[in-house]
Amino acid sequence: MECISVFDMLKIGIGPSSSHTLGPWRAAEIFLSEIRERNILDFSQRIQVDLFGSLSLTGIGHATDLAVMLGLSGADPEHIPVESIDVIITAIKNKKELFLNNQRIISFNPETDIVFNKNFLPFHANGIRFTAYTADQTYESTFYSIGGGFVIKENQDNNKANFAAKRDFPYPIDKADELLNYCLTQNKKISEIVYQNELSLRSAEEVDKELIRVWETMLECIYIGCHTEGVLPGGLNVRRRAYDMHKNLIGVLPYDNPVSWIGVIRKTEVKFRQILKWVSCFALAVNEVNASLGRVVTAPTNGSAGVIPAVLMYYLVIENHNATREQVKQFLLVAGEIGSIFKKGATISAAMGGCQAEIGVSSAMAAAALCEVMGGTPEQVLIAAEIAMEHHLGLTCDPIGGLVQIPCIERNTMGAIKAINAAELALETDPKNAKVPLDKVVNTMWQTAQDMNNKYKETSEGGLAVAVNLADC
């Protein structure tokens, strides 16, 4: 049984894509560790990177090439100063050199040493192969970025080691029914069951600290997005809208930091229309930061990073002004567990399942989390997740120009609004009258993903990606 931590589902990293940016970045780090262990790193004269399938087709728009170079340079996506990214990339391109693992300089020309292969490898749509050349040997290693920043090798059995430390959960969970059974037999909330699993990996202090760090990263991302104006990079000339929307909602008021900013928002007018605008503003803010290679939290992916922060902010600034960090931690624990159930039973990779695997899953995660903090029973929490995903089934992934901008940014606002609606519906539902179990929806989503044409799976070969003329943008 694959036991996945909440912090595997909610990773801190750099945008714009968990599968196309964070995953390849992490794959480069693993590759460096492999050649270091084999005593190849110090003798490497050249590194070639081959991108396959979706990583090739939309790699430029998703900054896959940049992520690979940063990973090979030894930079960490969780901690790298965002402002240093352009400095590192510019130096590599101008000098045609790479500071491999921040240890030694080798020749590296991105135009020839990063190869975009449009063919798909059989194991997964997101394939990446690294090859190191020394004077007398060649070493290559192939990885697959399977969504949400998760990276595996082709032999899955060997990759169970990635989760070896997590196999002794007191409450191992693959399906929603198992989670519900634990809640009923132990008389615990979903968040309490998940918290006990996390305590098997680290101390209570570490769990609490990390949950708050995840939330503070989300909050900072929202804050930055609401206070940054201009046009997003990439060539589509997409104007940032969170800045203007935020300004229209709140005006120009004094506040020194994100915490005091929350206090100001809580004092603003709250009507139905304003609620829609605030939730949309929060989601837009996150994904505009993501689109500009900013730091976000995969939730469960970068492309859907705005849904959970937007819904959590809605709860804090509109629904419950007395909420504390305990409710924040509770929210994130539930969201993470729901995401892991979808990952195990279906996919969180748009390259495998379309946007239902990203926005749909994130909406289900947010709906479930909101339902619990608003007093929902475990049964109602799972109903909330089911409702949210049910109304995202079949959603395609068709980014214009291969960029995580159109329609991706707006889709986060839709996912957040649907999550709130799903939570409210679930709270008004008697579980005895519910007709569709969450596990059935997970299975249906996976079947839908398998039936979906590849051109609607993050290849930019169908849908809006071909219907809209880039020259008109």
PDB file of N, CA, C and O in Angstrom, residues 26 61 103 166 180 352 391 402 460:
ATOM      1  N   ARG A  26      13.418  18.104 -10.202  1.00  0.00           N
ATOM      2  CA  ARG A  26      13.743  17.057  -9.233  1.00  0.00           C
ATOM      3  C   ARG A  26      14.433  15.870  -9.902  1.00  0.00           C
ATOM      4  O   ARG A  26      15.327  15.242  -9.315  1.00  0.00           O
ATOM      5  N   GLY A  61       6.794  26.295 -23.220  1.00  0.00           N
ATOM      6  CA  GLY A  61       5.798  27.103 -22.524  1.00  0.00           C
ATOM      7  C   GLY A  61       5.754  26.838 -21.036  1.00  0.00           C
ATOM      8  O   GLY A  61       5.379  27.718 -20.255  1.00  0.00           O
ATOM      9  N   GLN A 103      29.567  22.631  -8.805  1.00  0.00           N
ATOM     10  CA  GLN A 103      30.894  22.092  -8.488  1.00  0.00           C
ATOM     11  C   GLN A 103      31.919  22.325  -9.588  1.00  0.00           C
ATOM     12  O   GLN A 103      33.035  22.731  -9.308  1.00  0.00           O
ATOM     13  N   LYS A 166       7.319   5.633   4.707  1.00  0.00           N
ATOM     14  CA  LYS A 166       5.931   5.974   4.958  1.00  0.00           C
ATOM     15  C   LYS A 166       5.027   4.753   4.928  1.00  0.00           C
ATOM     16  O   LYS A 166       3.820   4.863   4.866  1.00  0.00           O
ATOM     17  N   LEU A 180     -12.923   6.470   5.583  1.00  0.00           N
ATOM     18  CA  LEU A 180     -14.180   6.629   6.321  1.00  0.00           C
ATOM     19  C   LEU A 180     -14.318   5.572   7.412  1.00  0.00           C
ATOM     20  O   LEU A 180     -14.769   5.883   8.531  1.00  0.00           O
ATOM     21  N   MET A 352      -1.685  12.855 -18.379  1.00  0.00           N
ATOM     22  CA  MET A 352      -2.316  11.541 -18.361  1.00  0.00           C
ATOM     23  C   MET A 352      -3.837  11.629 -18.336  1.00  0.00           C
ATOM     24  O   MET A 352      -4.520  10.758 -18.866  1.00  0.00           O
ATOM     25  N   HIS A 391     -18.296  17.247 -11.153  1.00  0.00           N
ATOM     26  CA  HIS A 391     -18.599  18.323 -12.098  1.00  0.00           C
ATOM     27  C   HIS A 391     -17.350  18.899 -12.761  1.00  0.00           C
ATOM     28  O   HIS A 391     -17.383  20.013 -13.308  1.00  0.00           O
ATOM     29  N   GLY A 402       1.134  26.395 -25.113  1.00  0.00           N
ATOM     30  CA  GLY A 402       1.840  25.561 -24.143  1.00  0.00           C
ATOM     31  C   GLY A 402       2.153  26.288 -22.854  1.00  0.00           C
ATOM     32  O   GLY A 402       2.955  25.805 -22.048  1.00  0.00           O
ATOM     33  N   SER A 460      -1.187  20.549 -26.174  1.00  0.00           N
ATOM     34  CA  SER A 460      -1.492  21.751 -26.966  1.00  0.00           C
ATOM     35  C   SER A 460      -1.759  21.401 -28.433  1.00  0.00           C
ATOM     36  O   SER A 460      -1.489  22.193 -29.334  1.00  0.00           O
TER      37      SER A 460
END
